[in-house]
PDB file of C-alpha atoms and ligand atoms in Angstrom:
ATOM      1  CA  MET A   1     -21.136 -17.357  13.932  1.00 70.00           C
ATOM      2  CA  THR A   2     -17.673 -15.774  13.812  1.00 82.00           C
ATOM      3  CA  ALA A   3     -17.774 -11.999  13.967  1.00 96.00           C
ATOM      4  CA  ALA A   4     -16.059 -10.062  11.191  1.00 98.00           C
ATOM      5  CA  ILE A   5     -14.529  -7.799  13.869  1.00 98.00           C
ATOM      6  CA  GLU A   6     -14.376  -8.549  17.572  1.00 98.00           C
ATOM      7  CA  VAL A   7     -12.626  -5.992  19.726  1.00 98.00           C
ATOM      8  CA  ARG A   8     -12.385  -6.006  23.523  1.00 98.00           C
ATOM      9  CA  ASP A   9     -11.102  -3.198  25.714  1.00 98.00           C
ATOM     10  CA  LEU A  10      -8.914  -1.912  22.898  1.00 98.00           C
ATOM     11  CA  ARG A  11      -6.469   0.793  23.903  1.00 98.00           C
ATOM     12  CA  LYS A  12      -4.006   2.946  22.067  1.00 97.00           C
ATOM     13  CA  ARG A  13      -1.832   5.589  23.581  1.00 96.00           C
ATOM     14  CA  TYR A  14       0.330   7.813  21.438  1.00 95.00           C
ATOM     15  CA  GLU A  15       2.795  10.126  23.110  1.00 91.00           C
ATOM     16  CA  GLY A  16       0.528  12.187  25.376  1.00 89.00           C
ATOM     17  CA  VAL A  17      -2.759  11.177  23.675  1.00 94.00           C
ATOM     18  CA  GLN A  18      -5.132   8.368  24.642  1.00 96.00           C
ATOM     19  CA  ALA A  19      -6.510   7.770  21.137  1.00 97.00           C
ATOM     20  CA  LEU A  20      -8.514   4.637  22.099  1.00 97.00           C
ATOM     21  CA  ASP A  21      -9.627   4.255  25.669  1.00 96.00           C
ATOM     22  CA  GLY A  22     -11.135   0.796  26.138  1.00 97.00           C
ATOM     23  CA  VAL A  23     -13.152   0.170  22.964  1.00 97.00           C
ATOM     24  CA  SER A  24     -15.288  -2.994  22.823  1.00 97.00           C
ATOM     25  CA  LEU A  25     -17.203  -3.658  19.626  1.00 97.00           C
ATOM     26  CA  THR A  26     -18.601  -6.553  17.585  1.00 97.00           C
ATOM     27  CA  VAL A  27     -19.175  -6.175  13.856  1.00 97.00           C
ATOM     28  CA  PRO A  28     -21.297  -9.138  12.695  1.00 97.00           C
ATOM     29  CA  GLU A  29     -20.293 -10.980   9.534  1.00 97.00           C
ATOM     30  CA  GLY A  30     -22.226  -9.672   6.526  1.00 97.00           C
ATOM     31  CA  SER A  31     -23.282  -6.432   8.198  1.00 97.00           C
ATOM     32  CA  PHE A  32     -22.930  -2.879   6.966  1.00 97.00           C
ATOM     33  CA  PHE A  33     -21.483  -1.187  10.019  1.00 97.00           C
ATOM     34  CA  GLY A  34     -20.878   2.515  10.519  1.00 96.00           C
ATOM     35  CA  LEU A  35     -18.278   4.071  12.774  1.00 95.00           C
ATOM     36  CA  LEU A  36     -19.090   7.718  13.388  1.00 93.00           C
ATOM     37  CA  GLY A  37     -17.275  10.314  15.387  1.00 89.00           C
ATOM     38  CA  PRO A  38     -15.883  13.839  15.295  1.00 88.00           C
ATOM     39  CA  ASN A  39     -12.335  14.703  14.194  1.00 88.00           C
ATOM     40  CA  GLY A  40      -9.788  13.081  16.447  1.00 90.00           C
ATOM     41  CA  ALA A  41     -12.257  10.550  17.929  1.00 93.00           C
ATOM     42  CA  GLY A  42      -9.953   7.629  17.115  1.00 94.00           C
ATOM     43  CA  LYS A  43     -11.586   6.170  13.979  1.00 94.00           C
ATOM     44  CA  THR A  44      -8.427   6.014  11.885  1.00 93.00           C
ATOM     45  CA  THR A  45      -6.453   4.615  14.815  1.00 96.00           C
ATOM     46  CA  PHE A  46      -9.072   1.861  15.219  1.00 97.00           C
ATOM     47  CA  ILE A  47      -8.784   0.945  11.540  1.00 96.00           C
ATOM     48  CA  SER A  48      -4.989   1.168  11.566  1.00 95.00           C
ATOM     49  CA  ILE A  49      -4.822  -1.394  14.379  1.00 97.00           C
ATOM     50  CA  LEU A  50      -7.096  -3.786  12.464  1.00 97.00           C
ATOM     51  CA  VAL A  51      -4.877  -3.666   9.363  1.00 95.00           C
ATOM     52  CA  GLY A  52      -1.619  -3.871  11.305  1.00 94.00           C
ATOM     53  CA  LEU A  53      -0.357  -0.336  10.634  1.00 93.00           C
ATOM     54  CA  VAL A  54      -0.417   0.626  14.308  1.00 95.00           C
ATOM     55  CA  ARG A  55       0.328  -1.572  17.335  1.00 96.00           C
ATOM     56  CA  LYS A  56      -2.280  -1.558  20.076  1.00 97.00           C
ATOM     57  CA  SER A  57      -1.307  -0.638  23.631  1.00 96.00           C
ATOM     58  CA  GLY A  58      -3.828  -3.038  25.222  1.00 97.00           C
ATOM     59  CA  GLY A  59      -6.934  -5.187  24.735  1.00 98.00           C
ATOM     60  CA  THR A  60      -7.703  -7.646  21.939  1.00 97.00           C
ATOM     61  CA  ALA A  61      -8.672  -7.258  18.286  1.00 98.00           C
ATOM     62  CA  GLU A  62      -9.706 -10.092  15.980  1.00 98.00           C
ATOM     63  CA  VAL A  63     -10.811 -10.226  12.355  1.00 98.00           C
ATOM     64  CA  PHE A  64     -12.795 -13.373  11.478  1.00 97.00           C
ATOM     65  CA  GLY A  65     -11.301 -14.967  14.589  1.00 96.00           C
ATOM     66  CA  TYR A  66      -7.695 -14.070  13.692  1.00 97.00           C
ATOM     67  CA  ASP A  67      -5.741 -11.928  16.125  1.00 97.00           C
ATOM     68  CA  VAL A  68      -4.621  -8.831  14.199  1.00 97.00           C
ATOM     69  CA  GLU A  69      -1.090  -9.057  15.621  1.00 96.00           C
ATOM     70  CA  ASP A  70      -0.469 -12.776  16.305  1.00 96.00           C
ATOM     71  CA  ASP A  71      -2.201 -13.925  13.082  1.00 96.00           C
ATOM     72  CA  TYR A  72      -1.360 -10.820  11.104  1.00 94.00           C
ATOM     73  CA  ARG A  73      -1.200 -12.468   7.671  1.00 91.00           C
ATOM     74  CA  GLU A  74      -4.570 -14.259   7.948  1.00 93.00           C
ATOM     75  CA  ALA A  75      -6.316 -11.212   9.380  1.00 95.00           C
ATOM     76  CA  ARG A  76      -4.794  -8.849   6.791  1.00 92.00           C
ATOM     77  CA  ASP A  77      -5.670 -11.118   3.874  1.00 91.00           C
ATOM     78  CA  ALA A  78      -9.355 -10.911   4.832  1.00 95.00           C
ATOM     79  CA  ILE A  79      -9.396  -7.096   4.704  1.00 96.00           C
ATOM     80  CA  GLY A  80      -9.615  -4.672   1.808  1.00 95.00           C
ATOM     81  CA  LEU A  81      -8.834  -1.123   2.936  1.00 95.00           C
ATOM     82  CA  ALA A  82      -9.739   2.092   1.168  1.00 93.00           C
ATOM     83  CA  PRO A  83      -7.853   4.593   3.347  1.00 90.00           C
ATOM     84  CA  GLN A  84      -8.501   8.268   3.805  1.00 81.00           C
ATOM     85  CA  GLU A  85      -4.985   9.216   2.740  1.00 76.00           C
ATOM     86  CA  PHE A  86      -4.043   7.893  -0.673  1.00 75.00           C
ATOM     87  CA  ASN A  87      -0.735   6.114  -0.722  1.00 76.00           C
ATOM     88  CA  VAL A  88      -0.453   4.771  -4.227  1.00 78.00           C
ATOM     89  CA  ASP A  89       2.507   3.997  -6.456  1.00 79.00           C
ATOM     90  CA  ARG A  90       2.383   7.000  -8.769  1.00 81.00           C
ATOM     91  CA  PHE A  91       4.706   5.897 -11.541  1.00 84.00           C
ATOM     92  CA  PHE A  92       2.930   2.861 -12.962  1.00 90.00           C
ATOM     93  CA  PRO A  93      -0.278   2.576 -14.947  1.00 94.00           C
ATOM     94  CA  ILE A  94      -3.102   1.867 -12.518  1.00 95.00           C
ATOM     95  CA  ARG A  95      -3.776  -1.596 -13.959  1.00 96.00           C
ATOM     96  CA  GLU A  96      -0.165  -2.541 -13.194  1.00 95.00           C
ATOM     97  CA  VAL A  97      -0.485  -1.247  -9.654  1.00 94.00           C
ATOM     98  CA  LEU A  98      -3.438  -3.580  -9.181  1.00 96.00           C
ATOM     99  CA  GLU A  99      -1.553  -6.497 -10.756  1.00 96.00           C
ATOM    100  CA  HIS A 100       1.411  -5.904  -8.425  1.00 93.00           C
ATOM    101  CA  LYS A 101      -0.853  -5.934  -5.427  1.00 92.00           C
ATOM    102  CA  ALA A 102      -2.550  -9.143  -6.561  1.00 93.00           C
ATOM    103  CA  GLY A 103       0.880 -10.711  -7.137  1.00 92.00           C
ATOM    104  CA  TYR A 104       1.950  -9.700  -3.658  1.00 89.00           C
ATOM    105  CA  HIS A 105      -1.057 -11.626  -2.338  1.00 88.00           C
ATOM    106  CA  GLY A 106      -0.035 -14.742  -4.272  1.00 89.00           C
ATOM    107  CA  ILE A 107      -2.512 -14.416  -7.148  1.00 91.00           C
ATOM    108  CA  PRO A 108      -1.039 -15.806 -10.423  1.00 93.00           C
ATOM    109  CA  ALA A 109      -0.282 -13.269 -13.188  1.00 92.00           C
ATOM    110  CA  ASP A 110      -3.056 -14.202 -15.650  1.00 91.00           C
ATOM    111  CA  GLU A 111      -5.676 -14.186 -12.916  1.00 94.00           C
ATOM    112  CA  ALA A 112      -4.263 -10.903 -11.589  1.00 95.00           C
ATOM    113  CA  ARG A 113      -4.823  -9.270 -14.994  1.00 96.00           C
ATOM    114  CA  GLU A 114      -8.396 -10.588 -15.145  1.00 96.00           C
ATOM    115  CA  ARG A 115      -9.164  -9.360 -11.648  1.00 96.00           C
ATOM    116  CA  ALA A 116      -7.606  -5.957 -12.324  1.00 97.00           C
ATOM    117  CA  ASP A 117      -9.783  -5.493 -15.402  1.00 97.00           C
ATOM    118  CA  GLU A 118     -12.842  -6.664 -13.518  1.00 96.00           C
ATOM    119  CA  VAL A 119     -12.433  -4.275 -10.576  1.00 97.00           C
ATOM    120  CA  LEU A 120     -11.567  -1.346 -12.845  1.00 97.00           C
ATOM    121  CA  LYS A 121     -14.790  -1.991 -14.769  1.00 96.00           C
ATOM    122  CA  ARG A 122     -16.693  -2.369 -11.538  1.00 94.00           C
ATOM    123  CA  VAL A 123     -15.645   1.066 -10.245  1.00 94.00           C
ATOM    124  CA  GLY A 124     -16.061   2.663 -13.685  1.00 94.00           C
ATOM    125  CA  ILE A 125     -12.484   3.597 -14.673  1.00 95.00           C
ATOM    126  CA  TYR A 126     -11.518   0.731 -16.975  1.00 97.00           C
ATOM    127  CA  GLU A 127     -10.855   3.157 -19.832  1.00 97.00           C
ATOM    128  CA  LYS A 128      -8.141   4.737 -17.631  1.00 96.00           C
ATOM    129  CA  ARG A 129      -6.305   1.446 -17.081  1.00 96.00           C
ATOM    130  CA  ASP A 130      -3.084   2.625 -18.771  1.00 96.00           C
ATOM    131  CA  THR A 131      -3.024   5.977 -16.943  1.00 95.00           C
ATOM    132  CA  ARG A 132      -0.817   6.769 -13.962  1.00 94.00           C
ATOM    133  CA  PHE A 133      -2.526   7.440 -10.635  1.00 91.00           C
ATOM    134  CA  ASP A 134      -1.220  11.009 -10.556  1.00 90.00           C
ATOM    135  CA  TRP A 135      -2.997  11.808 -13.781  1.00 91.00           C
ATOM    136  CA  LEU A 136      -6.447  10.743 -12.576  1.00 91.00           C
ATOM    137  CA  SER A 137      -9.006  13.299 -11.405  1.00 90.00           C
ATOM    138  CA  GLY A 138      -9.801  13.453  -7.671  1.00 87.00           C
ATOM    139  CA  GLY A 139     -12.992  11.432  -8.146  1.00 89.00           C
ATOM    140  CA  MET A 140     -11.210   8.795 -10.232  1.00 91.00           C
ATOM    141  CA  LYS A 141      -8.558   8.495  -7.527  1.00 91.00           C
ATOM    142  CA  ARG A 142     -11.330   7.626  -5.067  1.00 91.00           C
ATOM    143  CA  ARG A 143     -12.684   5.025  -7.448  1.00 93.00           C
ATOM    144  CA  PHE A 144      -9.199   3.596  -7.934  1.00 94.00           C
ATOM    145  CA  VAL A 145      -8.552   3.310  -4.189  1.00 94.00           C
ATOM    146  CA  LEU A 146     -11.750   1.277  -3.939  1.00 94.00           C
ATOM    147  CA  ALA A 147     -10.640  -0.928  -6.860  1.00 96.00           C
ATOM    148  CA  ARG A 148      -7.331  -1.518  -5.101  1.00 95.00           C
ATOM    149  CA  ALA A 149      -9.171  -2.590  -1.932  1.00 95.00           C
ATOM    150  CA  LEU A 150     -11.275  -5.028  -3.971  1.00 96.00           C
ATOM    151  CA  ILE A 151      -8.508  -6.742  -5.939  1.00 95.00           C
ATOM    152  CA  THR A 152      -8.013  -9.409  -3.253  1.00 93.00           C
ATOM    153  CA  GLU A 153     -11.780 -10.059  -3.041  1.00 94.00           C
ATOM    154  CA  PRO A 154     -11.829  -9.282   0.682  1.00 96.00           C
ATOM    155  CA  ASP A 155     -14.483 -10.595   3.088  1.00 97.00           C
ATOM    156  CA  LEU A 156     -14.249  -7.338   5.033  1.00 98.00           C
ATOM    157  CA  LEU A 157     -14.086  -3.995   3.264  1.00 98.00           C
ATOM    158  CA  ILE A 158     -13.010  -1.024   5.381  1.00 97.00           C
ATOM    159  CA  LEU A 159     -13.766   2.414   3.991  1.00 95.00           C
ATOM    160  CA  ASP A 160     -12.323   5.389   5.835  1.00 93.00           C
ATOM    161  CA  GLU A 161     -14.483   8.381   4.931  1.00 90.00           C
ATOM    162  CA  PRO A 162     -14.867   7.322   1.296  1.00 88.00           C
ATOM    163  CA  THR A 163     -17.193  10.167   0.350  1.00 86.00           C
ATOM    164  CA  ALA A 164     -15.552  13.084   2.172  1.00 82.00           C
ATOM    165  CA  GLY A 165     -15.401  16.012  -0.231  1.00 79.00           C
ATOM    166  CA  VAL A 166     -16.709  14.177  -3.313  1.00 84.00           C
ATOM    167  CA  ASP A 167     -19.445  15.493  -5.595  1.00 87.00           C
ATOM    168  CA  VAL A 168     -23.035  14.264  -5.433  1.00 89.00           C
ATOM    169  CA  GLN A 169     -22.758  11.994  -8.488  1.00 89.00           C
ATOM    170  CA  LEU A 170     -19.698  10.172  -7.198  1.00 89.00           C
ATOM    171  CA  ARG A 171     -21.171   9.929  -3.720  1.00 90.00           C
ATOM    172  CA  HIS A 172     -24.238   8.161  -5.136  1.00 91.00           C
ATOM    173  CA  ASP A 173     -22.104   5.911  -7.364  1.00 91.00           C
ATOM    174  CA  LEU A 174     -19.975   4.896  -4.380  1.00 92.00           C
ATOM    175  CA  TRP A 175     -23.070   4.265  -2.263  1.00 92.00           C
ATOM    176  CA  ASP A 176     -24.537   2.015  -4.980  1.00 94.00           C
ATOM    177  CA  LEU A 177     -21.274   0.141  -5.381  1.00 93.00           C
ATOM    178  CA  ILE A 178     -20.706  -0.597  -1.732  1.00 95.00           C
ATOM    179  CA  THR A 179     -24.353  -1.518  -1.172  1.00 96.00           C
ATOM    180  CA  GLU A 180     -24.013  -4.015  -4.022  1.00 95.00           C
ATOM    181  CA  LEU A 181     -20.874  -5.469  -2.428  1.00 95.00           C
ATOM    182  CA  ASN A 182     -22.643  -5.794   0.915  1.00 97.00           C
ATOM    183  CA  ASP A 183     -25.624  -7.478  -0.781  1.00 97.00           C
ATOM    184  CA  GLY A 184     -23.113  -9.975  -2.196  1.00 96.00           C
ATOM    185  CA  GLY A 185     -21.990 -10.878   1.331  1.00 96.00           C
ATOM    186  CA  THR A 186     -19.013  -8.562   1.956  1.00 97.00           C
ATOM    187  CA  THR A 187     -18.945  -7.101   5.460  1.00 98.00           C
ATOM    188  CA  ILE A 188     -18.497  -3.330   5.344  1.00 98.00           C
ATOM    189  CA  LEU A 189     -17.017  -1.052   8.000  1.00 98.00           C
ATOM    190  CA  LEU A 190     -17.515   2.555   6.999  1.00 96.00           C
ATOM    191  CA  THR A 191     -16.323   5.627   8.852  1.00 93.00           C
ATOM    192  CA  THR A 192     -18.105   8.837   8.131  1.00 88.00           C
ATOM    193  CA  HIS A 193     -18.904  12.252   9.537  1.00 83.00           C
ATOM    194  CA  TYR A 194     -22.292  12.225   7.796  1.00 81.00           C
ATOM    195  CA  ILE A 195     -25.141  10.812   9.872  1.00 82.00           C
ATOM    196  CA  GLU A 196     -27.378  10.880   6.769  1.00 82.00           C
ATOM    197  CA  GLU A 197     -24.864   8.619   4.981  1.00 87.00           C
ATOM    198  CA  ALA A 198     -24.918   6.176   7.893  1.00 90.00           C
ATOM    199  CA  GLU A 199     -28.693   6.290   7.990  1.00 89.00           C
ATOM    200  CA  ARG A 200     -28.938   5.490   4.328  1.00 90.00           C
ATOM    201  CA  LEU A 201     -26.400   2.667   4.276  1.00 94.00           C
ATOM    202  CA  CYS A 202     -25.725   1.088   7.651  1.00 96.00           C
ATOM    203  CA  ASP A 203     -27.554  -1.618   9.613  1.00 94.00           C
ATOM    204  CA  GLU A 204     -25.790  -0.608  12.795  1.00 95.00           C
ATOM    205  CA  VAL A 205     -23.751   2.369  13.893  1.00 95.00           C
ATOM    206  CA  ALA A 206     -21.257   2.936  16.697  1.00 95.00           C
ATOM    207  CA  ILE A 207     -20.400   6.432  17.819  1.00 93.00           C
ATOM    208  CA  LEU A 208     -16.837   6.968  18.924  1.00 93.00           C
ATOM    209  CA  ASP A 209     -15.928  10.041  20.913  1.00 92.00           C
ATOM    210  CA  SER A 210     -12.559  10.779  22.522  1.00 93.00           C
ATOM    211  CA  GLY A 211     -11.495   7.154  22.163  1.00 96.00           C
ATOM    212  CA  ARG A 212     -14.660   5.666  23.704  1.00 96.00           C
ATOM    213  CA  ILE A 213     -17.778   4.109  22.232  1.00 95.00           C
ATOM    214  CA  VAL A 214     -20.680   6.248  23.421  1.00 93.00           C
ATOM    215  CA  ALA A 215     -23.539   4.533  21.523  1.00 91.00           C
ATOM    216  CA  VAL A 216     -24.202   1.455  19.355  1.00 93.00           C
ATOM    217  CA  ASP A 217     -27.580   1.216  17.661  1.00 90.00           C
ATOM    218  CA  SER A 218     -29.462   1.159  14.386  1.00 90.00           C
ATOM    219  CA  PRO A 219     -29.165   4.542  12.646  1.00 87.00           C
ATOM    220  CA  GLU A 220     -32.959   5.007  12.877  1.00 85.00           C
ATOM    221  CA  ASP A 221     -32.939   4.568  16.657  1.00 85.00           C
ATOM    222  CA  LEU A 222     -29.967   6.886  16.987  1.00 81.00           C
ATOM    223  CA  MET A 223     -31.853   9.500  14.971  1.00 76.00           C
ATOM    224  CA  ASP A 224     -34.940   9.018  17.174  1.00 77.00           C
ATOM    225  CA  ARG A 225     -32.805   9.416  20.260  1.00 72.00           C
ATOM    226  CA  GLY A 226     -31.512  12.822  19.295  1.00 63.00           C
ATOM    227  CA  ALA A 227     -29.693  12.677  16.023  1.00 52.00           C
ATOM    228  CA  ASP A 228     -29.702  16.441  15.770  1.00 52.00           C
ATOM    229  CA  ARG A 229     -27.522  16.523  18.814  1.00 54.00           C
ATOM    230  CA  ILE A 230     -25.287  13.799  17.388  1.00 57.00           C
ATOM    231  CA  GLU A 231     -25.060  15.572  14.070  1.00 52.00           C
ATOM    232  CA  ILE A 232     -24.071  18.817  15.706  1.00 46.00           C
ATOM    233  CA  GLN A 233     -21.521  16.933  17.746  1.00 55.00           C
ATOM    234  CA  LEU A 234     -20.129  15.257  14.607  1.00 57.00           C
ATOM    235  CA  ARG A 235     -19.902  18.420  12.612  1.00 52.00           C
ATOM    236  CA  ASN A 236     -18.081  20.372  15.264  1.00 50.00           C
TER     237      ASN A 236
HETATM  238  P1  LIG B 301     -10.522  12.305  11.737  1.00 64.50           P
HETATM  239  O1  LIG B 301     -12.008  12.192  11.631  1.00 64.50           O
HETATM  240  O2  LIG B 301     -10.058  13.712  11.874  1.00 64.50           O
HETATM  241  O3  LIG B 301      -9.786  11.531  10.700  1.00 64.50           O
HETATM  242  P2  LIG B 301     -10.102  10.179  13.683  1.00 64.50           P
HETATM  243  O4  LIG B 301     -11.398   9.895  14.404  1.00 64.50           O
HETATM  244  O5  LIG B 301      -9.738   9.295  12.579  1.00 64.50           O
HETATM  245  O6  LIG B 301     -10.120  11.697  13.210  1.00 64.50           O
HETATM  246  P3  LIG B 301      -7.468   9.576  14.776  1.00 64.50           P
HETATM  247  O7  LIG B 301      -6.788  10.032  13.535  1.00 64.50           O
HETATM  248  O8  LIG B 301      -7.519   8.145  15.062  1.00 64.50           O
HETATM  249  O9  LIG B 301      -8.973  10.176  14.812  1.00 64.50           O
HETATM  250  O10 LIG B 301      -6.811  10.360  15.997  1.00 64.50           O
HETATM  251  C1  LIG B 301      -7.150  10.106  17.368  1.00 64.50           C
HETATM  252  C2  LIG B 301      -6.244  10.939  18.271  1.00 64.50           C
HETATM  253  O11 LIG B 301      -4.918  10.412  18.219  1.00 64.50           O
HETATM  254  C3  LIG B 301      -6.134  12.393  17.866  1.00 64.50           C
HETATM  255  O12 LIG B 301      -6.017  13.155  19.044  1.00 64.50           O
HETATM  256  C4  LIG B 301      -4.842  12.441  17.071  1.00 64.50           C
HETATM  257  O13 LIG B 301      -4.245  13.713  17.166  1.00 64.50           O
HETATM  258  C5  LIG B 301      -3.996  11.397  17.775  1.00 64.50           C
HETATM  259  N1  LIG B 301      -3.035  10.743  16.886  1.00 64.50           N
HETATM  260  C6  LIG B 301      -3.299  10.052  15.755  1.00 64.50           C
HETATM  261  N2  LIG B 301      -2.181   9.540  15.206  1.00 64.50           N
HETATM  262  C7  LIG B 301      -1.146   9.930  16.022  1.00 64.50           C
HETATM  263  C8  LIG B 301       0.265   9.721  16.015  1.00 64.50           C
HETATM  264  N3  LIG B 301       0.844   9.006  15.058  1.00 64.50           N
HETATM  265  N4  LIG B 301       0.993  10.276  17.027  1.00 64.50           N
HETATM  266  C9  LIG B 301       0.402  10.994  18.009  1.00 64.50           C
HETATM  267  N5  LIG B 301      -0.940  11.215  18.076  1.00 64.50           N
HETATM  268  C10 LIG B 301      -1.694  10.706  17.107  1.00 64.50           C
END
């Protein structure tokens, strides 16, 4: 079976910082995979390499068998990304933003409209379809960023700390939504600082620290092996 993500000895050096220091990781197709680590561990760098925003310094990275640099288009088309930092066109109604993105990915206009409506309903902000991104509440912005990741019906959904700083209701809504997507066959890669979130959602978790993978296991086994220590480490 092709892995959703297959990374070998992945390295990234920024000026003076070794952000990834030989990361090897396999994310099986269909899994719900957690990537945990403290601030600065290299999680966002890892994701940025997968989606082609950052060039790796060494090693290999494939998404569904496509090299993220040599086969950029194929690899990128398979991924829906909900990033930590919102970077959304602020001047158009959100439904139009989704239609533009679908158009960019070669989806015909009438289908783009249908998909936009569908994902807006799915994340619970359809009634805001004619509103600009700027005018949404913080929680609605989170929902919209997820809708934008889903518009291309990706096989791999990458969520970079989707529930950081959100209220309990939204956190539970997002959990339900992404669990439903995973049940439907979408592979999920989730980064989080919350071990309890990983425990609740993920089949497997990798812990990244200072650019290295220090553990890969089921969340239950990680908890058994000293989660308190891990949690303290993550929260520091
Ligand atoms: P957080 O949980 O705080 O988002 P992270 O695990 O996502 O952290 P990264 O953002 O990948 O970590 O950062 C890894 C390291 O690389 C950090 O030391 C960071 O300061 C550094 N870094 C990230 N981006 C750049 C950049 N563009 N130039 C230089 N250093 C960078």
